[in-house]
PDB file as gemmi writes it, atoms N, CA and C in Angstrom:
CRYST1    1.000    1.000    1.000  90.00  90.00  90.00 P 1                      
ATOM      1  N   UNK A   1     274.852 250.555 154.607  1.00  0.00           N  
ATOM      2  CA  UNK A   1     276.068 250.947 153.918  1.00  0.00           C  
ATOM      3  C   UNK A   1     276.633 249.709 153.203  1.00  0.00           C  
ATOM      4  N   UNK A   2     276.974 249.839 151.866  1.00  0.00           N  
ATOM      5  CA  UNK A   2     277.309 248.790 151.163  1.00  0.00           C  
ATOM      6  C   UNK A   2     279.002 248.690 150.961  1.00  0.00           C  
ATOM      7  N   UNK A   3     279.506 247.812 150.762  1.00  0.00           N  
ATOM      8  CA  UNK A   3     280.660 247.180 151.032  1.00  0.00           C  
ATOM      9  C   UNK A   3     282.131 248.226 150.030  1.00  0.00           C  
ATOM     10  N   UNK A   4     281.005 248.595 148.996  1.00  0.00           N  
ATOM     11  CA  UNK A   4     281.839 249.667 147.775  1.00  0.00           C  
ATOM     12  C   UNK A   4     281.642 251.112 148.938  1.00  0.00           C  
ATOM     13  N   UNK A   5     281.167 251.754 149.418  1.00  0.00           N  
ATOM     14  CA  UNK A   5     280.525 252.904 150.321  1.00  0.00           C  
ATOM     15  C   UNK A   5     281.849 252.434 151.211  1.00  0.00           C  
ATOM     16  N   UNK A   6     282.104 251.516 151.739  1.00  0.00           N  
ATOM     17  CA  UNK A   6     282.752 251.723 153.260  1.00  0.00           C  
ATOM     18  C   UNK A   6     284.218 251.600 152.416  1.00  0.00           C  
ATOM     19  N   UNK A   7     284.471 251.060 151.102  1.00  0.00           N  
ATOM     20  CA  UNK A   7     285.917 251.134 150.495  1.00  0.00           C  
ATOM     21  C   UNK A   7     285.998 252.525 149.981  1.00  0.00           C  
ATOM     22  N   UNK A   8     285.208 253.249 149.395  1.00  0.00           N  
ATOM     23  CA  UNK A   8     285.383 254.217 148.861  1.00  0.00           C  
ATOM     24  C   UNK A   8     285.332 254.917 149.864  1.00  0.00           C  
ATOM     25  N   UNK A   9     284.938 254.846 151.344  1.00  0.00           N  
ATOM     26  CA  UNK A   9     284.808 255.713 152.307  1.00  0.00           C  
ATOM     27  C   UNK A   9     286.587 255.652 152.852  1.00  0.00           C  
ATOM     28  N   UNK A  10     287.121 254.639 152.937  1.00  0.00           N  
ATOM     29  CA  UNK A  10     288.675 253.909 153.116  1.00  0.00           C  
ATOM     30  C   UNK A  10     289.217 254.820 152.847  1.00  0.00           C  
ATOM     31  N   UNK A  11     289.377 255.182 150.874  1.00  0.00           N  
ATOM     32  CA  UNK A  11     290.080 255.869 150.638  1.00  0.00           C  
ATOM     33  C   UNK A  11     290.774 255.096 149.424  1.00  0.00           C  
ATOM     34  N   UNK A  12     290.492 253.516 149.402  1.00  0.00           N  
ATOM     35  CA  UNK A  12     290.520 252.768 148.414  1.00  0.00           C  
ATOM     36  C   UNK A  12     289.865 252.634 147.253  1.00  0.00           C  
ATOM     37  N   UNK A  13     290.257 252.394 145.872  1.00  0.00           N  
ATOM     38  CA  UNK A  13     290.024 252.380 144.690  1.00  0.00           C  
ATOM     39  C   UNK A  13     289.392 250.832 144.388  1.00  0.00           C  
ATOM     40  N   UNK A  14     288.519 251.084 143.314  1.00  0.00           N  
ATOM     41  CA  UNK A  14     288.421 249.538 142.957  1.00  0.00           C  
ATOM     42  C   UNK A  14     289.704 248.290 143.162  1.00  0.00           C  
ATOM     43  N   UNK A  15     290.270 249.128 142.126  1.00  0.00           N  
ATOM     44  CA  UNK A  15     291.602 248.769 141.347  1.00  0.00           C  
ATOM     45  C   UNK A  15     292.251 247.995 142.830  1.00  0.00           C  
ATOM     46  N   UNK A  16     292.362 248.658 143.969  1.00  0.00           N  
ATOM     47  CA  UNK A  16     292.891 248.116 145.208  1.00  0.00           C  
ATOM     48  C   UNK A  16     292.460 247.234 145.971  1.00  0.00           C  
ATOM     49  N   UNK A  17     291.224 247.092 145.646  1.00  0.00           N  
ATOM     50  CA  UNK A  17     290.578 246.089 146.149  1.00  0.00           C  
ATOM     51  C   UNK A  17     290.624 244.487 145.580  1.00  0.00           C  
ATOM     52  N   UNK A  18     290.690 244.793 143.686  1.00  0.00           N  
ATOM     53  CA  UNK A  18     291.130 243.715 143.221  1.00  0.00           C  
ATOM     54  C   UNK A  18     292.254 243.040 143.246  1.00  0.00           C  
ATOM     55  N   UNK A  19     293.335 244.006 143.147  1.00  0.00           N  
ATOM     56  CA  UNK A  19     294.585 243.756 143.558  1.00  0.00           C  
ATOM     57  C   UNK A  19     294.704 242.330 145.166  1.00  0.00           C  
ATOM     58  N   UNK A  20     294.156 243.371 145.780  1.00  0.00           N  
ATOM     59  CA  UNK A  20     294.255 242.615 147.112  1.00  0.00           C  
ATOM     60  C   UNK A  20     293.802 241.326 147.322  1.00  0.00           C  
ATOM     61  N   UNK A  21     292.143 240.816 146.500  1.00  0.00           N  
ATOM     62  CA  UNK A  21     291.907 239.525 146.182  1.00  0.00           C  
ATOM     63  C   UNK A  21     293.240 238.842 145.566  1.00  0.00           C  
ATOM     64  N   UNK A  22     293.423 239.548 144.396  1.00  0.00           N  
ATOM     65  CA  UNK A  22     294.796 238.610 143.809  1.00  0.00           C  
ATOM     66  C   UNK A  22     295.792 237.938 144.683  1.00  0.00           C  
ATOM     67  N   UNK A  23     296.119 239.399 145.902  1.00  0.00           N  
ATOM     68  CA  UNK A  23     297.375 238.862 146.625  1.00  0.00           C  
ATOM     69  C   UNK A  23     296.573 237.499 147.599  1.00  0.00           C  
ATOM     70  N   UNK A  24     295.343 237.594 147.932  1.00  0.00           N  
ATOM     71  CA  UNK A  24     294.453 236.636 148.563  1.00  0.00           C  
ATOM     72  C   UNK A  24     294.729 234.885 147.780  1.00  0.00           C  
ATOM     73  N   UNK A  25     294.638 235.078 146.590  1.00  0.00           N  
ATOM     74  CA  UNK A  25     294.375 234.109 146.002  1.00  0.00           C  
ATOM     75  C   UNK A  25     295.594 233.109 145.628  1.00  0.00           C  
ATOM     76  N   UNK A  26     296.773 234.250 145.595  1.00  0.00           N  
ATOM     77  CA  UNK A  26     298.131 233.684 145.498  1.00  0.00           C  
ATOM     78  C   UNK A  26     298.676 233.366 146.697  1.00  0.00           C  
ATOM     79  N   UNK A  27     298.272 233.463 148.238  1.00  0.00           N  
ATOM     80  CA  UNK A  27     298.473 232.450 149.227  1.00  0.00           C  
ATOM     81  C   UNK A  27     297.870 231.546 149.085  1.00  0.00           C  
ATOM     82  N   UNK A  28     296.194 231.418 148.590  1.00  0.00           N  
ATOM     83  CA  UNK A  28     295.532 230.420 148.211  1.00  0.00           C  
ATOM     84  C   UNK A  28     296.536 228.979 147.322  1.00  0.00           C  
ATOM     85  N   UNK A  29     296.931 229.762 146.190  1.00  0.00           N  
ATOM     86  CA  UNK A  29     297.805 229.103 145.684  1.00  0.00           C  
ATOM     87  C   UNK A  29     299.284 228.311 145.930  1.00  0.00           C  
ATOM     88  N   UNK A  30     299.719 229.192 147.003  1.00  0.00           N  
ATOM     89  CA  UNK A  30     301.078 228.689 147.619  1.00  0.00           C  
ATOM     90  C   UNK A  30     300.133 227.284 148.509  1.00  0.00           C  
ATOM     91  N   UNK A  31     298.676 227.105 149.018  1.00  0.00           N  
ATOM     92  CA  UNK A  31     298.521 226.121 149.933  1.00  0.00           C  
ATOM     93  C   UNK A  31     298.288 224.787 148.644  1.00  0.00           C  
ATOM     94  N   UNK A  32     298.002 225.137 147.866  1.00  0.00           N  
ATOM     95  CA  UNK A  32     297.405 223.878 146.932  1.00  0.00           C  
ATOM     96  C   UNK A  32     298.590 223.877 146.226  1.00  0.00           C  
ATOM     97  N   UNK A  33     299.661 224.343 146.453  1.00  0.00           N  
ATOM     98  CA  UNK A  33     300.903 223.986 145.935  1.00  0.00           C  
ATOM     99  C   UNK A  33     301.529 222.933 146.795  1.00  0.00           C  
ATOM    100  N   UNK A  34     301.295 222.913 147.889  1.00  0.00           N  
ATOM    101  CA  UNK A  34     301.851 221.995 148.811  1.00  0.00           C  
ATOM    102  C   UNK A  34     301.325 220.792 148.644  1.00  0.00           C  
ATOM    103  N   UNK A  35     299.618 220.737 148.405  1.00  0.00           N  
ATOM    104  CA  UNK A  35     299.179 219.635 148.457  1.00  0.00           C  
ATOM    105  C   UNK A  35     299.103 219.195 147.278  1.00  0.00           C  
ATOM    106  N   UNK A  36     300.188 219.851 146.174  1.00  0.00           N  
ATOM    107  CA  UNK A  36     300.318 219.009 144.416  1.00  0.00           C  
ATOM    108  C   UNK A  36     301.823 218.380 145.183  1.00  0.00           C  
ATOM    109  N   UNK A  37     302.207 219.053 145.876  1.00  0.00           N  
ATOM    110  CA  UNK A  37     303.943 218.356 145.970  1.00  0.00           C  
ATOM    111  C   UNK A  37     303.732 217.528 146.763  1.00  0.00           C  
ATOM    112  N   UNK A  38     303.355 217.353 147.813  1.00  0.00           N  
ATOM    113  CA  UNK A  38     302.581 216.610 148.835  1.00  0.00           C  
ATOM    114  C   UNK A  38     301.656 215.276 149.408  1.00  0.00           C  
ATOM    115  N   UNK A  39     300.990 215.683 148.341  1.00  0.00           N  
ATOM    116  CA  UNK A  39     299.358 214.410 148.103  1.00  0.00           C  
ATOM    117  C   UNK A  39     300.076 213.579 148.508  1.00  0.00           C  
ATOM    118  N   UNK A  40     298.922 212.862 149.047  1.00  0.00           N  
ATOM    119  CA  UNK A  40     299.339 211.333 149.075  1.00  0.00           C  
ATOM    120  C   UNK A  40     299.055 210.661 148.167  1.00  0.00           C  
ATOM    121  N   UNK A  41     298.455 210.883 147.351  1.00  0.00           N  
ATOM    122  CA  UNK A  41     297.267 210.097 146.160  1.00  0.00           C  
ATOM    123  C   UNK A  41     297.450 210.807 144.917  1.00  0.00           C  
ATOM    124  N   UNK A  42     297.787 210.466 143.874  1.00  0.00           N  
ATOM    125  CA  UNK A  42     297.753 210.598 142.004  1.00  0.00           C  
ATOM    126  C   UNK A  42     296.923 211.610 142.402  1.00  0.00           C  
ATOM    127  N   UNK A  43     295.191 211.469 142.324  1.00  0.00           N  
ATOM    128  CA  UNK A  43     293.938 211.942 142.791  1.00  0.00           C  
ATOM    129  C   UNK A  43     293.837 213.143 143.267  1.00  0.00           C  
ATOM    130  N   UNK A  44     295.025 213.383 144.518  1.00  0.00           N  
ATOM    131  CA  UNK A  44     295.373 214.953 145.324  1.00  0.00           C  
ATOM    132  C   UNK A  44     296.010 215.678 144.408  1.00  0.00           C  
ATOM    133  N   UNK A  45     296.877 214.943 144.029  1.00  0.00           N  
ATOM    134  CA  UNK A  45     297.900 215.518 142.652  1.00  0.00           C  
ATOM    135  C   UNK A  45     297.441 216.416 141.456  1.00  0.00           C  
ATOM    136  N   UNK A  46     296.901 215.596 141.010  1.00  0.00           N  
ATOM    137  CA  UNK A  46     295.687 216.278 139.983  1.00  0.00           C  
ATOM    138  C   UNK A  46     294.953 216.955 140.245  1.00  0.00           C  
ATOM    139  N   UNK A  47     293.775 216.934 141.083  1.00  0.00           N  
ATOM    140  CA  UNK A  47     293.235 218.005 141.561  1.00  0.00           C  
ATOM    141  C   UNK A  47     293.517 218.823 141.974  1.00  0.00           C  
ATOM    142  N   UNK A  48     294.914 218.863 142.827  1.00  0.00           N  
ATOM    143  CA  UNK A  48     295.904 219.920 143.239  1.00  0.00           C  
ATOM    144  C   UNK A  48     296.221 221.637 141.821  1.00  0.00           C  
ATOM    145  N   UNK A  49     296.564 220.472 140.939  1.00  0.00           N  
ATOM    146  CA  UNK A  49     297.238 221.278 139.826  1.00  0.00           C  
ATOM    147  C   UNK A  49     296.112 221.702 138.993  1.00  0.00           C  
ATOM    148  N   UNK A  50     295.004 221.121 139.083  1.00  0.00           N  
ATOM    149  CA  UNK A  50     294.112 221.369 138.313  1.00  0.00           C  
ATOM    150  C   UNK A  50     293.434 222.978 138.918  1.00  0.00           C  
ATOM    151  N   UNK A  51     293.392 223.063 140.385  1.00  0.00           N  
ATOM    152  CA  UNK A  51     292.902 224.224 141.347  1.00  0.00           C  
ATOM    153  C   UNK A  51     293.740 225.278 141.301  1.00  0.00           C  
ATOM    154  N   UNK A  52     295.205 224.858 140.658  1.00  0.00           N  
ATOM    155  CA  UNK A  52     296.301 225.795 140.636  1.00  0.00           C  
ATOM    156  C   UNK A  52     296.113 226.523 139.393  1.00  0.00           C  
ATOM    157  N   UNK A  53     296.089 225.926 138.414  1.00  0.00           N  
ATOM    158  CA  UNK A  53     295.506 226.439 136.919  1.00  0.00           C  
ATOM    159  C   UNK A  53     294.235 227.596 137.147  1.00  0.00           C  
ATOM    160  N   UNK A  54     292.888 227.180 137.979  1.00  0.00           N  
ATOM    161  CA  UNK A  54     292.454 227.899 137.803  1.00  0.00           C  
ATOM    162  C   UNK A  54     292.586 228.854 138.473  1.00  0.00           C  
ATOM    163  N   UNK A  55     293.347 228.617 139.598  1.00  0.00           N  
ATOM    164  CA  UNK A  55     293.754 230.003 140.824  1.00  0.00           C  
ATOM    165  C   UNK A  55     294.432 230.609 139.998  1.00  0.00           C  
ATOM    166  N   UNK A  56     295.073 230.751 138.869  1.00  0.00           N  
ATOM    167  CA  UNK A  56     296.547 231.312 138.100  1.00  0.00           C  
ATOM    168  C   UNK A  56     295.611 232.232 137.036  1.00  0.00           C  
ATOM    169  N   UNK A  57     294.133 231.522 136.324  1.00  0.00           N  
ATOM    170  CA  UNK A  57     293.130 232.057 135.891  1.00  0.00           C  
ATOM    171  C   UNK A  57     292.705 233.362 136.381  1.00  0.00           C  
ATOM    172  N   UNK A  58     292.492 232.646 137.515  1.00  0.00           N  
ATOM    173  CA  UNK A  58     291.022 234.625 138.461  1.00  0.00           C  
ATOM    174  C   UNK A  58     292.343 235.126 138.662  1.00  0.00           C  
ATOM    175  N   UNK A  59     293.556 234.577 138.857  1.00  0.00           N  
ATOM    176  CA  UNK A  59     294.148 235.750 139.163  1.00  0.00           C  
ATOM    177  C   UNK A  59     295.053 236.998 138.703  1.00  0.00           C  
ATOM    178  N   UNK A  60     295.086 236.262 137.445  1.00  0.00           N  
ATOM    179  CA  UNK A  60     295.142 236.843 135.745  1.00  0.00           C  
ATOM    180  C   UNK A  60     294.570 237.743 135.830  1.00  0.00           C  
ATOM    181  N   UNK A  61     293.330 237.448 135.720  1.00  0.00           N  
ATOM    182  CA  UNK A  61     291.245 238.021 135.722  1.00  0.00           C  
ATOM    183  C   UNK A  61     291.921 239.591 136.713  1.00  0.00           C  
ATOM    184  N   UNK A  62     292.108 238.502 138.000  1.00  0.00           N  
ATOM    185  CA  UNK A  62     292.190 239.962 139.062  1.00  0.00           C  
ATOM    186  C   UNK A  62     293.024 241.317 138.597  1.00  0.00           C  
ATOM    187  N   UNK A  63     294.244 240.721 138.012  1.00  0.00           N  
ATOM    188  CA  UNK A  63     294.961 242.063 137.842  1.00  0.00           C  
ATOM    189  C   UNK A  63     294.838 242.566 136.598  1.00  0.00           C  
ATOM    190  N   UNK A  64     294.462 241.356 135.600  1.00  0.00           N  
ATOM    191  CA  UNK A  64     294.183 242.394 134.703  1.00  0.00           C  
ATOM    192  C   UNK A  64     293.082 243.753 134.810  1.00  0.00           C  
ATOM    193  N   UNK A  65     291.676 243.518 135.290  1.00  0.00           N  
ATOM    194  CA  UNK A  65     291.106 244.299 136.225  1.00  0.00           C  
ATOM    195  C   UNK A  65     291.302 245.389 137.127  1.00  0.00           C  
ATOM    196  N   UNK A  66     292.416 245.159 137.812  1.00  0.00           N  
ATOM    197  CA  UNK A  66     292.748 246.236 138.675  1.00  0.00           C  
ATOM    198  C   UNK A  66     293.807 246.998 138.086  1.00  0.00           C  
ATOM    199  N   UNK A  67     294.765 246.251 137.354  1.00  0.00           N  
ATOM    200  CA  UNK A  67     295.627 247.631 136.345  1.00  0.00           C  
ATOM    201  C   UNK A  67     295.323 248.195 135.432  1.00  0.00           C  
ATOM    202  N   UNK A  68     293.607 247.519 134.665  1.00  0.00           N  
ATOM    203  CA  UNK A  68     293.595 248.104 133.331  1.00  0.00           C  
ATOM    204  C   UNK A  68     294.074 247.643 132.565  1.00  0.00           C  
ATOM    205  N   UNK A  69     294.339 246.601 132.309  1.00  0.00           N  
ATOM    206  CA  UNK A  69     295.251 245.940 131.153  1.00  0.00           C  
ATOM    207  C   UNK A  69     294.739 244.690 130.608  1.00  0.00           C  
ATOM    208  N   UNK A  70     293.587 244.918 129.862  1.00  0.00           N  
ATOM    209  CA  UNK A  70     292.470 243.956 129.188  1.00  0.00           C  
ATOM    210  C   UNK A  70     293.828 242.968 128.279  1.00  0.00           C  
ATOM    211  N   UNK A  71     295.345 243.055 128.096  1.00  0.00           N  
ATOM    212  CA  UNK A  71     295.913 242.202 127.689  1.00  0.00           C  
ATOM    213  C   UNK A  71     295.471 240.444 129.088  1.00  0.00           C  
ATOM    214  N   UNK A  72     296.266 240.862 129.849  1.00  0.00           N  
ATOM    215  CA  UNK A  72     295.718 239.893 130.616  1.00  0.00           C  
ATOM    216  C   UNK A  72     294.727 238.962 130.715  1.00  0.00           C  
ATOM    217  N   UNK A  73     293.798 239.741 130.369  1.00  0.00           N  
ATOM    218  CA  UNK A  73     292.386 238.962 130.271  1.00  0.00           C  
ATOM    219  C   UNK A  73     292.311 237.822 129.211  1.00  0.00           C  
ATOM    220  N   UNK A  74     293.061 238.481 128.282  1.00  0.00           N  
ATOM    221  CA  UNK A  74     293.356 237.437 127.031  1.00  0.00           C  
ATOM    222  C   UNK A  74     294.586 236.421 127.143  1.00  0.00           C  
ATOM    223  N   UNK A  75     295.458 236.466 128.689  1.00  0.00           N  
ATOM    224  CA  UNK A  75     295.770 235.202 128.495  1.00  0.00           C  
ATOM    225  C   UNK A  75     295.691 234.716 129.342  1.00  0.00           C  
ATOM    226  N   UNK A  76     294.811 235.421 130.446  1.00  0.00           N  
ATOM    227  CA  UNK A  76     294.325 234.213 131.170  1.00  0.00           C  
ATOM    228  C   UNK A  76     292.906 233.026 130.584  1.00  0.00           C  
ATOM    229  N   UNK A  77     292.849 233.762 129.292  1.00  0.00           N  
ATOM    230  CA  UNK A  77     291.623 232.881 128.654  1.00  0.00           C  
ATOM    231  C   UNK A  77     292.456 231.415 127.916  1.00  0.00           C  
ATOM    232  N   UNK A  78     293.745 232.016 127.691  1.00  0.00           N  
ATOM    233  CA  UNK A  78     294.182 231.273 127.120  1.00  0.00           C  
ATOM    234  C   UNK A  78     295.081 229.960 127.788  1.00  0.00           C  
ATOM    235  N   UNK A  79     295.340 230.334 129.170  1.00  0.00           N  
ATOM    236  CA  UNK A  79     295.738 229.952 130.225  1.00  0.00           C  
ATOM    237  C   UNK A  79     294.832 228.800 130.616  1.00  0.00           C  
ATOM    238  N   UNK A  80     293.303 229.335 130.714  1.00  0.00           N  
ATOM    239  CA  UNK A  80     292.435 228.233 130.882  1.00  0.00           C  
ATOM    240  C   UNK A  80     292.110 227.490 129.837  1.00  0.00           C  
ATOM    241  N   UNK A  81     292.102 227.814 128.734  1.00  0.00           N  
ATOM    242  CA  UNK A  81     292.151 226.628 127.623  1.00  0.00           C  
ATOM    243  C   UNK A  81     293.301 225.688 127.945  1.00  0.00           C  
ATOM    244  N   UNK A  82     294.651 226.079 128.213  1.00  0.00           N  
ATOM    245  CA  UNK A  82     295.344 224.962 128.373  1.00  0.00           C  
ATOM    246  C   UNK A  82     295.001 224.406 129.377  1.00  0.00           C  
ATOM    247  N   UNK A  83     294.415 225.021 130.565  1.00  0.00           N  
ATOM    248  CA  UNK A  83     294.577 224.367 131.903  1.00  0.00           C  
ATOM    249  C   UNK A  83     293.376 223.381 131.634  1.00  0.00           C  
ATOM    250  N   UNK A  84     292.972 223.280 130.793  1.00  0.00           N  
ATOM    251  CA  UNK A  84     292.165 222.210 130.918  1.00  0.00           C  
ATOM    252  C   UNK A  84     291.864 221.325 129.869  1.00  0.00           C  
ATOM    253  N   UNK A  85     292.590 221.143 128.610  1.00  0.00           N  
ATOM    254  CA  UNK A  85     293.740 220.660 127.887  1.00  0.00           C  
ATOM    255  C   UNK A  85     294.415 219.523 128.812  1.00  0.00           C  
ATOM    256  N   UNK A  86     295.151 220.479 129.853  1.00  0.00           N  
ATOM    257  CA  UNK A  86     296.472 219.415 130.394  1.00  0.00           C  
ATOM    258  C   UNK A  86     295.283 218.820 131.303  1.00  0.00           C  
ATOM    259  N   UNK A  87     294.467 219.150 131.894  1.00  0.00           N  
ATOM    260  CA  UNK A  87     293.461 218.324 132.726  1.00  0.00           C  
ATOM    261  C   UNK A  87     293.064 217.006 132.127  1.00  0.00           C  
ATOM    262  N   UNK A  88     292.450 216.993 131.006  1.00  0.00           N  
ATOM    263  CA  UNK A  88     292.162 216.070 129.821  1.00  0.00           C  
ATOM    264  C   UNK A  88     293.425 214.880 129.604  1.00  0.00           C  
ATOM    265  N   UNK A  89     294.785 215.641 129.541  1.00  0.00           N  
ATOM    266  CA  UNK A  89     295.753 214.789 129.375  1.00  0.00           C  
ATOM    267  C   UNK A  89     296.001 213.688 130.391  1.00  0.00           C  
ATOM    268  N   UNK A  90     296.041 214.517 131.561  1.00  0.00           N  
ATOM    269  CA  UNK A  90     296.318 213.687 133.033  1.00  0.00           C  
ATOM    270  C   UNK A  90     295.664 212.717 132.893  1.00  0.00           C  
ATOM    271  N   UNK A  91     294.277 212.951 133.240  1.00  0.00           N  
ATOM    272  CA  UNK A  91     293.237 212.357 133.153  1.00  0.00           C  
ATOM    273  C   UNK A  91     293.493 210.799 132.464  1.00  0.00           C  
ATOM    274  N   UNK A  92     293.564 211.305 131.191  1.00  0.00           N  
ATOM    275  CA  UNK A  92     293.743 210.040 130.062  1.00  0.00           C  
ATOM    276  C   UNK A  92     294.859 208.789 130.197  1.00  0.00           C  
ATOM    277  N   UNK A  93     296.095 209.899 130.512  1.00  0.00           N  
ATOM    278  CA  UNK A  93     297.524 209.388 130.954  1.00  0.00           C  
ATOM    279  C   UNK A  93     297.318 208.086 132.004  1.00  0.00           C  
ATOM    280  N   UNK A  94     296.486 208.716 133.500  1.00  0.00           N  
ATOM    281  CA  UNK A  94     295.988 207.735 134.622  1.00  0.00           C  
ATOM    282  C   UNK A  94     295.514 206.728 134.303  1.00  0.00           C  
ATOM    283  N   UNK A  95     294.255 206.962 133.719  1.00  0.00           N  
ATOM    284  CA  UNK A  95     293.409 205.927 133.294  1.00  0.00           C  
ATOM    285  C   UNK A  95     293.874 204.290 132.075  1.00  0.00           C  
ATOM    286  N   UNK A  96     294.878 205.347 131.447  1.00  0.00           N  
ATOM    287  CA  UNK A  96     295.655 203.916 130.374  1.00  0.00           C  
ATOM    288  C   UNK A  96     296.927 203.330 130.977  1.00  0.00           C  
ATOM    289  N   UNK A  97     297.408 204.461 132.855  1.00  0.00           N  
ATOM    290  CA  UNK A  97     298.453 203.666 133.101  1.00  0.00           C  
ATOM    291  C   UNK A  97     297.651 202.517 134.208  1.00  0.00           C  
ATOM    292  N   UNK A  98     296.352 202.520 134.429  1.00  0.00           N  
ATOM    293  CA  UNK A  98     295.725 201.420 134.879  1.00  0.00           C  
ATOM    294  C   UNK A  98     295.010 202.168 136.869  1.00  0.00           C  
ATOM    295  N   UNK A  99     295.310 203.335 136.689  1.00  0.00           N  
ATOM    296  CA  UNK A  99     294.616 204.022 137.631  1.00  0.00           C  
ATOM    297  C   UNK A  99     293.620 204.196 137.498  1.00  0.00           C  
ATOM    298  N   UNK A 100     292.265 204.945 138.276  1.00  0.00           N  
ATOM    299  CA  UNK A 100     291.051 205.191 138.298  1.00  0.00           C  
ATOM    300  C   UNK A 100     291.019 206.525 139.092  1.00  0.00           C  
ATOM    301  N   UNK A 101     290.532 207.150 138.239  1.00  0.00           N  
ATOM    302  CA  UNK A 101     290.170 208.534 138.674  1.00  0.00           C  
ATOM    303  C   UNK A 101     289.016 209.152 139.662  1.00  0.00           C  
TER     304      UNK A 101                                                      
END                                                                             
């Protein structure tokens, strides 16, 4: 029995299942929020926010998916263009204020 068989056996919809990753991913996000406010290190910092960007991405992805609303999809594309844009910036910012990445 495959994993779609025992949801559809539930009583659950796709749509509910994606949803539910989302809500998954946005505790995900509340923890790497702590460790952007948190870090001890520039290093945690960045990578922190950088994991947050893309958690903010799939989880765009997720609901646009589960409501049907292919708008979403288009800005979480656009979401990740910046998110990694501002990645590029950090990055650059560190390195000319005499940090090492």
């Amino acid at each position: 029995m495959s994993f779609a068989d025992i949801v559809i056996a539930a009583g659950y919809t796709i749509g509910d299942v994606l949803l539910a990753a989302a809500a998954g991913f946005v505790l995900l996000a509340l923890g790497m929020l702590y460790r952007a406010v948190k870090g001890p290190t520039m290093q945690d910092r960045v990578l922190a926010v950088n994991v947050l960007g893309t958690n903010t991405v799939v989880i765009l992805a997720l609901l646009g998916a589960g409501l049907g609303e292919p708008t979403f999809l288009d800005i979480a594309l656009v979401y990740a263009l910046l998110n990694f844009l501002m990645a590029i910036a950090i990055s650059k910012f560190t390195v000319e204020r005499g940090g090492v990445l």
